[in-house]
mmCIF file of N, CA and C in Angstrom:
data_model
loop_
_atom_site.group_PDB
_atom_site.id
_atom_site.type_symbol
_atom_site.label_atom_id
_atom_site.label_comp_id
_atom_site.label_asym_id
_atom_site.label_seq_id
_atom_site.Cartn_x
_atom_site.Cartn_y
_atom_site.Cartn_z
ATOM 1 N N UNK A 577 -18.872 119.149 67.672
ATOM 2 C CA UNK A 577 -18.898 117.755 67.890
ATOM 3 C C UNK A 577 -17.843 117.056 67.049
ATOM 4 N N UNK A 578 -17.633 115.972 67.574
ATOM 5 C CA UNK A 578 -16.496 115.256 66.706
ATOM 6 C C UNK A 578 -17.344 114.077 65.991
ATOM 7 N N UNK A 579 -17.060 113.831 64.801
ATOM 8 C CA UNK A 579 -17.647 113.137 63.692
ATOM 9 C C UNK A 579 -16.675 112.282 63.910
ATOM 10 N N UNK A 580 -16.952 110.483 63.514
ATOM 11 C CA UNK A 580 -16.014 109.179 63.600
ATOM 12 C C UNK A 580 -16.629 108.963 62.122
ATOM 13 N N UNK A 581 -15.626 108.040 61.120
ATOM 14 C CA UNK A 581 -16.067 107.768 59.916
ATOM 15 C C UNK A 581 -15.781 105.873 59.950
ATOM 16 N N UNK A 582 -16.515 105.143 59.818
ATOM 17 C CA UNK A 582 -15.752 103.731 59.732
ATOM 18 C C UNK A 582 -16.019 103.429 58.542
ATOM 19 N N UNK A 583 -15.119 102.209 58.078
ATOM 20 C CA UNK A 583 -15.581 102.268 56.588
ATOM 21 C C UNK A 583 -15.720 100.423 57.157
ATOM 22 N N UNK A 584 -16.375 100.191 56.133
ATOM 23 C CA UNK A 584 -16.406 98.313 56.200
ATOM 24 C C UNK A 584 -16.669 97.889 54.760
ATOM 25 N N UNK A 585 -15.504 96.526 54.380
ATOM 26 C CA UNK A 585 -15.910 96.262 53.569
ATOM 27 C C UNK A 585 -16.766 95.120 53.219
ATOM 28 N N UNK A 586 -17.182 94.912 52.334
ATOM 29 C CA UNK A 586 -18.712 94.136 51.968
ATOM 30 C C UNK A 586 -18.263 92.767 51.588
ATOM 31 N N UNK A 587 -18.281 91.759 52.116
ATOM 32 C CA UNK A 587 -18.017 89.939 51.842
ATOM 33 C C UNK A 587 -18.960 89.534 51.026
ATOM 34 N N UNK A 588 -18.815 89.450 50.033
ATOM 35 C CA UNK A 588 -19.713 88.751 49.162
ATOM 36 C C UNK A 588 -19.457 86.944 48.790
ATOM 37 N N UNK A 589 -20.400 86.305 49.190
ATOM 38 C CA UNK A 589 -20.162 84.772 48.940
ATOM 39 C C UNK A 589 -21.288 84.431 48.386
ATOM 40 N N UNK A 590 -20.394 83.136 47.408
ATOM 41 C CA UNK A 590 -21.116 83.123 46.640
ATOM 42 C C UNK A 590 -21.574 81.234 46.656
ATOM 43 N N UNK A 591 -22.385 81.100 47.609
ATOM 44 C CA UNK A 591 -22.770 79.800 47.898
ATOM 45 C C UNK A 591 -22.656 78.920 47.181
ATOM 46 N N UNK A 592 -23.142 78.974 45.722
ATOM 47 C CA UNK A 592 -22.599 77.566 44.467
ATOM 48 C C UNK A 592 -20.999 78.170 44.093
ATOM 49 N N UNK A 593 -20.335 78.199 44.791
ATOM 50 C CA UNK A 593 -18.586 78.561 44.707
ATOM 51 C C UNK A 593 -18.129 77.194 46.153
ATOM 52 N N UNK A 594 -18.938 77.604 47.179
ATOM 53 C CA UNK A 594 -19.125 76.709 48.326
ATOM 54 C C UNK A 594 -19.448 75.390 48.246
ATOM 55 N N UNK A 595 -20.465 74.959 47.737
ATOM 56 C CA UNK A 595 -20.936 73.711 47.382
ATOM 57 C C UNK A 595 -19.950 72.998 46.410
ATOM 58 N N UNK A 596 -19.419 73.787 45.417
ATOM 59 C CA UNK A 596 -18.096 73.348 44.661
ATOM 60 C C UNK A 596 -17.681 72.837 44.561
ATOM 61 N N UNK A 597 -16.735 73.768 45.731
ATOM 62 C CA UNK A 597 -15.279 73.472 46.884
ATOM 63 C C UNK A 597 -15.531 72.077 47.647
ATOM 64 N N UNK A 598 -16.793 72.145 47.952
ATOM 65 C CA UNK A 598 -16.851 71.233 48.977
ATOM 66 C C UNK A 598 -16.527 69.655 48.447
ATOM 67 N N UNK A 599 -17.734 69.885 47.746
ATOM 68 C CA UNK A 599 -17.963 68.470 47.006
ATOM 69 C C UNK A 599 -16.475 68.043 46.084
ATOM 70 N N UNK A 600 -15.924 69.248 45.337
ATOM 71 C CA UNK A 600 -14.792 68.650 45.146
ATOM 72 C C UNK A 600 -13.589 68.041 46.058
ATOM 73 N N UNK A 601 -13.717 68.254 47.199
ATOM 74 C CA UNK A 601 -12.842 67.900 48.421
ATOM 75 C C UNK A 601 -13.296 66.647 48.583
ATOM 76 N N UNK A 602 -14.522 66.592 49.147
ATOM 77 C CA UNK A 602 -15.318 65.448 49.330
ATOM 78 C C UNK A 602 -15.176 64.399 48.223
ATOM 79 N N UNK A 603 -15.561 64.511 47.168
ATOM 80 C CA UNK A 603 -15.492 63.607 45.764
ATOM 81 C C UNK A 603 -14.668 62.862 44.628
ATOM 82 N N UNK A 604 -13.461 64.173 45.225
ATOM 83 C CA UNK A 604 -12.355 64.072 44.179
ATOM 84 C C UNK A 604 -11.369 63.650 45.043
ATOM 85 N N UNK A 605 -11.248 63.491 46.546
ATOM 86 C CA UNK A 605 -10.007 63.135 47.206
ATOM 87 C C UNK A 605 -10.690 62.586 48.539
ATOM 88 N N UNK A 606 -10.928 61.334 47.935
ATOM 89 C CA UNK A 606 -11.447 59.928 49.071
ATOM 90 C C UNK A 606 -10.812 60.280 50.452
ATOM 91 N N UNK A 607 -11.589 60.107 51.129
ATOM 92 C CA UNK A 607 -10.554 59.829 52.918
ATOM 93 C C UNK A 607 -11.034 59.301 53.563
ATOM 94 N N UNK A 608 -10.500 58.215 54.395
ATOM 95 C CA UNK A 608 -11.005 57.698 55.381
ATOM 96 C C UNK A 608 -12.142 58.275 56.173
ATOM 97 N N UNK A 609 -11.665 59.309 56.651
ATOM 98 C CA UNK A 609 -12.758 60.236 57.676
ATOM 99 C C UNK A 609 -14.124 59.951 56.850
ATOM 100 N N UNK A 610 -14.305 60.381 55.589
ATOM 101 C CA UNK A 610 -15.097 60.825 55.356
ATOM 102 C C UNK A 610 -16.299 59.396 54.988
ATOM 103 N N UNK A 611 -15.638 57.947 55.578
ATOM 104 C CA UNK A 611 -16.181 56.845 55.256
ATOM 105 C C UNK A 611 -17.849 56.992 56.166
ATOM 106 N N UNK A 612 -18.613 55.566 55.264
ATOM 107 C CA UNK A 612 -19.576 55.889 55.645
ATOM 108 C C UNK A 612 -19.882 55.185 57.493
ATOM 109 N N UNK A 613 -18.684 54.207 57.236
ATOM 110 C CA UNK A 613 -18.651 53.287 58.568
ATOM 111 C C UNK A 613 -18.316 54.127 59.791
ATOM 112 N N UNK A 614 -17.843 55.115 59.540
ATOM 113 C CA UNK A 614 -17.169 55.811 60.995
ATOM 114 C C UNK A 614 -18.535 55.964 61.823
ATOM 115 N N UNK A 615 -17.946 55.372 62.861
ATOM 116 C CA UNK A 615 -18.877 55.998 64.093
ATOM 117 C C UNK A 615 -18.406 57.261 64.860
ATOM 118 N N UNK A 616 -19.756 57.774 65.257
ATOM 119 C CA UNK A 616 -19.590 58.843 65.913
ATOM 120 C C UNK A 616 -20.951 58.809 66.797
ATOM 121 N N UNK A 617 -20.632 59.831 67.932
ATOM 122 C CA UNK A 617 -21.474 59.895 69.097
ATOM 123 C C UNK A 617 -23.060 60.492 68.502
ATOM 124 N N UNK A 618 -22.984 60.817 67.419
ATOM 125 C CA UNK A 618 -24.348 61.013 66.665
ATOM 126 C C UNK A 618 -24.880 59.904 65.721
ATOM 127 N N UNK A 619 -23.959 58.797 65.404
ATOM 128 C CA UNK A 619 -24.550 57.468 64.666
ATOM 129 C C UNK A 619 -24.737 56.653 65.781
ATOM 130 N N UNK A 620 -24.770 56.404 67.062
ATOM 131 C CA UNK A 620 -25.003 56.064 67.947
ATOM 132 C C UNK A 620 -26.235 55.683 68.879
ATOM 133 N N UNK A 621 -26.987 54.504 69.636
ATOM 134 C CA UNK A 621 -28.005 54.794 70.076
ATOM 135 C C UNK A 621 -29.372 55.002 69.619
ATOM 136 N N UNK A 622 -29.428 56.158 70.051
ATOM 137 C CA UNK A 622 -31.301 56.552 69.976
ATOM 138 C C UNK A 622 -30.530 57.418 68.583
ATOM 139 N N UNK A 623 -29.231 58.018 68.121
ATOM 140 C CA UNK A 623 -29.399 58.925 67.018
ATOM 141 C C UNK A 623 -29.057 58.059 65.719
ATOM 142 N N UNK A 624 -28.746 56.298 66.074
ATOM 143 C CA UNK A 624 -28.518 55.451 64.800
ATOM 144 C C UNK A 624 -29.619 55.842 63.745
ATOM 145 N N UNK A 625 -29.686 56.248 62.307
ATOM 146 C CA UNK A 625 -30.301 55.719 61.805
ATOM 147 C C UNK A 625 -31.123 54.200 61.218
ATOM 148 N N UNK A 626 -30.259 53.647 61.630
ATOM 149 C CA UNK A 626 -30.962 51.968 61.263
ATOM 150 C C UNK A 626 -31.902 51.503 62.413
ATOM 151 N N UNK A 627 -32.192 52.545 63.792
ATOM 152 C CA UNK A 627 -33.299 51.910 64.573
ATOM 153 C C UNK A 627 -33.877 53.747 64.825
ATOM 154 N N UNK A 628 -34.002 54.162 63.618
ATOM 155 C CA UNK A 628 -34.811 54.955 63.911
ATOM 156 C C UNK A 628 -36.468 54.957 63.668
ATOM 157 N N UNK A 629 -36.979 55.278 65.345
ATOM 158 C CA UNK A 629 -38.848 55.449 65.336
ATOM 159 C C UNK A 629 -39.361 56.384 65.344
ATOM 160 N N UNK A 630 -40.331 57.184 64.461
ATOM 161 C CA UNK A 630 -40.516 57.978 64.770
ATOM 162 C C UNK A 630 -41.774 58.496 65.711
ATOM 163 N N UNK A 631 -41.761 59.678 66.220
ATOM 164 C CA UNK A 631 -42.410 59.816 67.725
ATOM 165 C C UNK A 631 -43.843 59.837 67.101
ATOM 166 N N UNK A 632 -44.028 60.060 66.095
ATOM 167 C CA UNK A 632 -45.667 59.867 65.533
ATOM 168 C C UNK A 632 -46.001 59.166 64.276
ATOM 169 N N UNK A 633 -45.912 57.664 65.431
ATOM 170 C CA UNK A 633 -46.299 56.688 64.158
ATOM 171 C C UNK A 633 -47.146 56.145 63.009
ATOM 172 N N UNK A 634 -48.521 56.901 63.702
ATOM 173 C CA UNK A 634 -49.368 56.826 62.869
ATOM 174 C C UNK A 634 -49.590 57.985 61.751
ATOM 175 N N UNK A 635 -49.156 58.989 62.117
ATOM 176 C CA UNK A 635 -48.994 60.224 61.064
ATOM 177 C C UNK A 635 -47.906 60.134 59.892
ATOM 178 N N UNK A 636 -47.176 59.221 60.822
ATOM 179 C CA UNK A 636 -45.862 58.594 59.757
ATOM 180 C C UNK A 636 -46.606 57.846 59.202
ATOM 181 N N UNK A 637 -46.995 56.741 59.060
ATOM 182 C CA UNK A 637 -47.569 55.436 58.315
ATOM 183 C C UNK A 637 -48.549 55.889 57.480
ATOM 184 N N UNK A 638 -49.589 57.192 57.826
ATOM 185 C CA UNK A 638 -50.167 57.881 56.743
ATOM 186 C C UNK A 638 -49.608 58.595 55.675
ATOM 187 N N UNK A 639 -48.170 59.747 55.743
ATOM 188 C CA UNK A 639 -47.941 59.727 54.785
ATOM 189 C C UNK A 639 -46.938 59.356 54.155
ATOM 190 N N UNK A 640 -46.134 58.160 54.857
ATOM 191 C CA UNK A 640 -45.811 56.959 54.014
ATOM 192 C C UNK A 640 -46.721 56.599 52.909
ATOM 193 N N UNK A 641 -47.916 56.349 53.369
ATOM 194 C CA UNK A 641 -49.321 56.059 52.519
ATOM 195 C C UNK A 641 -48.948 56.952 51.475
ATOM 196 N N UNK A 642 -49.588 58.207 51.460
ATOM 197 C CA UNK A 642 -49.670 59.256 50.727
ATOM 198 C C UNK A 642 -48.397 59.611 49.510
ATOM 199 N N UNK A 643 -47.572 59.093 50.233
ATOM 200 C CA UNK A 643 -46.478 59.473 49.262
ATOM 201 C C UNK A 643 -46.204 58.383 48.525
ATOM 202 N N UNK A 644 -46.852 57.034 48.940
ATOM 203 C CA UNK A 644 -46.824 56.162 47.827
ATOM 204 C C UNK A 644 -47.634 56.357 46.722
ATOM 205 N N UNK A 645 -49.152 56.628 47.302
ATOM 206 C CA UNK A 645 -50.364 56.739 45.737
ATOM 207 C C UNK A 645 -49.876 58.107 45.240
ATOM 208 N N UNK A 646 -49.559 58.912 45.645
ATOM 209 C CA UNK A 646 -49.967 60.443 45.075
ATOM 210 C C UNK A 646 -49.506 60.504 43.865
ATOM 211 N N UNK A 647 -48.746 59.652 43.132
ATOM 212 C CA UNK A 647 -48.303 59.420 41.917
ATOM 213 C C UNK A 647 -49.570 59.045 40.892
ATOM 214 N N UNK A 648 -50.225 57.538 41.524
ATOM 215 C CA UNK A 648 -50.862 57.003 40.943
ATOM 216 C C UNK A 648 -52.287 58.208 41.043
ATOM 217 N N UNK A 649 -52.790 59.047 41.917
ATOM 218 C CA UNK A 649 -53.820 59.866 42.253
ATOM 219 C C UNK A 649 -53.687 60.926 41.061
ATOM 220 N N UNK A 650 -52.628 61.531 40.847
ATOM 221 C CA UNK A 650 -52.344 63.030 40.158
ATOM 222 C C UNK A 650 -51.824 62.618 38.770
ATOM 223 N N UNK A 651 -50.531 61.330 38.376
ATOM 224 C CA UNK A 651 -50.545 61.062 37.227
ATOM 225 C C UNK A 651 -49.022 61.505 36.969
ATOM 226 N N UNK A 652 -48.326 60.564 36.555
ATOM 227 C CA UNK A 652 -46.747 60.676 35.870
ATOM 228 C C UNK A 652 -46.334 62.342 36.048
ATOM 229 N N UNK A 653 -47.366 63.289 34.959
ATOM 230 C CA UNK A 653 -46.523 64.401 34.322
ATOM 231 C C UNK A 653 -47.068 65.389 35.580
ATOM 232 N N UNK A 654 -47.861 65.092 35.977
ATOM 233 C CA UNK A 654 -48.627 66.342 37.022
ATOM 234 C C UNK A 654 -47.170 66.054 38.269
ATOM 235 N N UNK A 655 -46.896 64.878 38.313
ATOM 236 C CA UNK A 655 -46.258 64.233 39.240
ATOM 237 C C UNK A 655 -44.837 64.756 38.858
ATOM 238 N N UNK A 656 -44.232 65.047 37.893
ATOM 239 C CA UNK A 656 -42.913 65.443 37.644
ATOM 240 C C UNK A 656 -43.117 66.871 37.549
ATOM 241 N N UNK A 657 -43.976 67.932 37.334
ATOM 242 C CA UNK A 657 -43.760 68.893 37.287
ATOM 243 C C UNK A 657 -44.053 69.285 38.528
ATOM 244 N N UNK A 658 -44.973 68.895 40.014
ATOM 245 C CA UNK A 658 -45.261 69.722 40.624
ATOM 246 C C UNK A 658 -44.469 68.889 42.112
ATOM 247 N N UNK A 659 -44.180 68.301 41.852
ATOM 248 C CA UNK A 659 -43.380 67.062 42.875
ATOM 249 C C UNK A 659 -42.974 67.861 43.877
ATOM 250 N N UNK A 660 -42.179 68.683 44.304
ATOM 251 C CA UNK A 660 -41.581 69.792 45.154
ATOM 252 C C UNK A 660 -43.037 70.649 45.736
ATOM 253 N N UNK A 661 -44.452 70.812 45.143
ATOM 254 C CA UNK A 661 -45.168 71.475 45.834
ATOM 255 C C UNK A 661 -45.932 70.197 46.641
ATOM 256 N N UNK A 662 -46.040 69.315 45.663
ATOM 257 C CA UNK A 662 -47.112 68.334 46.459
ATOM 258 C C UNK A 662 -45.899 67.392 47.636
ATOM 259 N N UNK A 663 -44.854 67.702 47.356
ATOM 260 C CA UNK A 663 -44.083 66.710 48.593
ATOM 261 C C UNK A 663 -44.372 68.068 50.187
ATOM 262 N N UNK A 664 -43.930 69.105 49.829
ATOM 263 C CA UNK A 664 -44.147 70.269 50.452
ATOM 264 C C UNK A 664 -45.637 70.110 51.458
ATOM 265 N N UNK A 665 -46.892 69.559 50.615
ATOM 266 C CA UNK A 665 -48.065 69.438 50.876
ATOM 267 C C UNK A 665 -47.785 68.282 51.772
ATOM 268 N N UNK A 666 -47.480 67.420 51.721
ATOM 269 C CA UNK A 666 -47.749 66.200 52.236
ATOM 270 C C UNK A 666 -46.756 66.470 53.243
ATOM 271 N N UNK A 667 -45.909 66.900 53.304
ATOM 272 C CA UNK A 667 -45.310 67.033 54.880
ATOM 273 C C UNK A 667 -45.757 67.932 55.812
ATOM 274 N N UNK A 668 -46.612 69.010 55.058
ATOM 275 C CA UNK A 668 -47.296 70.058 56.299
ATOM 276 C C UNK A 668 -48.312 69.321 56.893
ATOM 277 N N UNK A 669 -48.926 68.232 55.454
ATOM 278 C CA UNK A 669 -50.097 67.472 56.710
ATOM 279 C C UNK A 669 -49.533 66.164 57.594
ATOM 280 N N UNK A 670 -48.867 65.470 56.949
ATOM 281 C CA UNK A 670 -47.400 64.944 58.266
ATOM 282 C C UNK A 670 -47.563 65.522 59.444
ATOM 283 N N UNK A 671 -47.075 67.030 59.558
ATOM 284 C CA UNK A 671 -46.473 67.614 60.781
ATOM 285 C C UNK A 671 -47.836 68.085 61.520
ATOM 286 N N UNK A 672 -49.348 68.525 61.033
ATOM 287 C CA UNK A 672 -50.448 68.758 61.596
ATOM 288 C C UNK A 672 -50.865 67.441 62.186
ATOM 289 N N UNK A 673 -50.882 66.661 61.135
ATOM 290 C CA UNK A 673 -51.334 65.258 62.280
ATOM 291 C C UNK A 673 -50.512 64.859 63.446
ATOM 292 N N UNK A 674 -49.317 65.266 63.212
ATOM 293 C CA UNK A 674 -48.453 64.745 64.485
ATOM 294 C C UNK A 674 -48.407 65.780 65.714
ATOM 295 N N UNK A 675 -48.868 66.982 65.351
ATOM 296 C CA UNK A 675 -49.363 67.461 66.446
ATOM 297 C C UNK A 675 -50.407 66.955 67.082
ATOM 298 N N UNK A 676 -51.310 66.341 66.375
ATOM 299 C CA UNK A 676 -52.508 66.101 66.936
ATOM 300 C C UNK A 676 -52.686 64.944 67.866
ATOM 301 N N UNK A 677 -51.772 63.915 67.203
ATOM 302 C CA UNK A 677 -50.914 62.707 67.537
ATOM 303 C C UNK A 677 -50.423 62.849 68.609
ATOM 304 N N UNK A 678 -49.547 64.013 68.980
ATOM 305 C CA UNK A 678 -48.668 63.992 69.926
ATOM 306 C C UNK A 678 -49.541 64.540 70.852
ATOM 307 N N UNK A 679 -50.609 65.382 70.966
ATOM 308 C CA UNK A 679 -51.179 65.788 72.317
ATOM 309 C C UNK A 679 -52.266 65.064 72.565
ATOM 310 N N UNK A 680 -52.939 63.578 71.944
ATOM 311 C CA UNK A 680 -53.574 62.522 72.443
ATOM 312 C C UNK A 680 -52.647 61.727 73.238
ATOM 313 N N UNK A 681 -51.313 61.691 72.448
ATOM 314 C CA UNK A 681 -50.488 60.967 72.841
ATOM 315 C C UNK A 681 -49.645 61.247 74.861
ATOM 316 N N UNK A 682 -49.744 62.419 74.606
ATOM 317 C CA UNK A 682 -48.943 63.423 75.762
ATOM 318 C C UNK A 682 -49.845 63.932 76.865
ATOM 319 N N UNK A 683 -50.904 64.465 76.386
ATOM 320 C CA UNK A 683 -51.638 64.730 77.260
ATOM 321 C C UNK A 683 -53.560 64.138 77.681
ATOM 322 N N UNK A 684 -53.816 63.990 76.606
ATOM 323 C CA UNK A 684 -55.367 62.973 76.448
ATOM 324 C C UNK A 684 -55.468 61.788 77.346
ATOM 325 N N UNK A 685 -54.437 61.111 76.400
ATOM 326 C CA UNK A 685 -54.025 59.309 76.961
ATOM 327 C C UNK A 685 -53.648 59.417 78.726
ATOM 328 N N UNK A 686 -52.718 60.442 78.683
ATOM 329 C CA UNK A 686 -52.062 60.154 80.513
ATOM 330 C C UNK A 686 -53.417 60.371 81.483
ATOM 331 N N UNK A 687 -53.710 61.921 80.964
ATOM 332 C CA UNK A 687 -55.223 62.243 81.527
ATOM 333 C C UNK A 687 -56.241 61.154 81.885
ATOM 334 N N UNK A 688 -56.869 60.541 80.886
ATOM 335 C CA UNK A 688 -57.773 59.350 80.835
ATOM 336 C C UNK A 688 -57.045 58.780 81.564
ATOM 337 N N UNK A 689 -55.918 57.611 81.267
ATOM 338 C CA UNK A 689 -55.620 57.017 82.319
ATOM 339 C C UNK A 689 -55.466 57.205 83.762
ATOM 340 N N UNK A 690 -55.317 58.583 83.796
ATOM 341 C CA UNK A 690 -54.728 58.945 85.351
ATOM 342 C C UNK A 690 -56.590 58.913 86.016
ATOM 343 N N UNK A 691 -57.267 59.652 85.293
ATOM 344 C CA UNK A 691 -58.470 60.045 85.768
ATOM 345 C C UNK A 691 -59.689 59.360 85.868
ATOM 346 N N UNK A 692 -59.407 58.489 84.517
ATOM 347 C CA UNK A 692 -60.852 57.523 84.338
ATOM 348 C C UNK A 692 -61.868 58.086 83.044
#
């Protein structure tokens, strides 16, 4: 039999080398492009941020809620050390209510109405 040998070599990157680069491009040498006014077909419309709604308003407005007290609930230092788990927390229950939200919303509501 005939044996093939390939060799490949190994790319190693090193992501905070990336972030760097970037930001020094970005930070250290202003450009037009990079203004905040430019429009583009993604600041536009339904993707403007300044009229953005979101599709589950009431799950939004709860943990809007939530992320206002949870400071005052848990306390300054509990609040600076664990901030990244409890923000973590509060968006998984965000995204469960808005499921729940969204299929009263999508399928419950049309149902009833359509049916009675």
């Amino acid at each position: 039999g005939t044996s093939t040998t390939t060799s490949s070599k190994s790319l190693s990157l090193d992501p905070a080398k990336g972030i760097l680069a970037i930001s020094t491009i970005v930070l250290g040498q202003p450009n037009e492009s990079f203004a905040v006014t430019t429009t583009t077909p993604l600041s536009e419309g339904a993707f403007n941020p300044d009229s953005f709604k979101p599709i589950c308003g009431a799950s939004d407005g709860f943990y809007r809620f939530l992320q206002g007290s949870t400071r005052t609930v848990v306390g300054d230092e509990a609040f600076k050390e664990y901030g990244p788990l409890i923000a973590g927390g509060l968006l998984r229950i965000r995204l469960e209510l808005c499921v729940v939200e969204s299929f009263f919303n999508e399928a419950v509501g049309p149902f009833i109405k359509e049916n009675g």
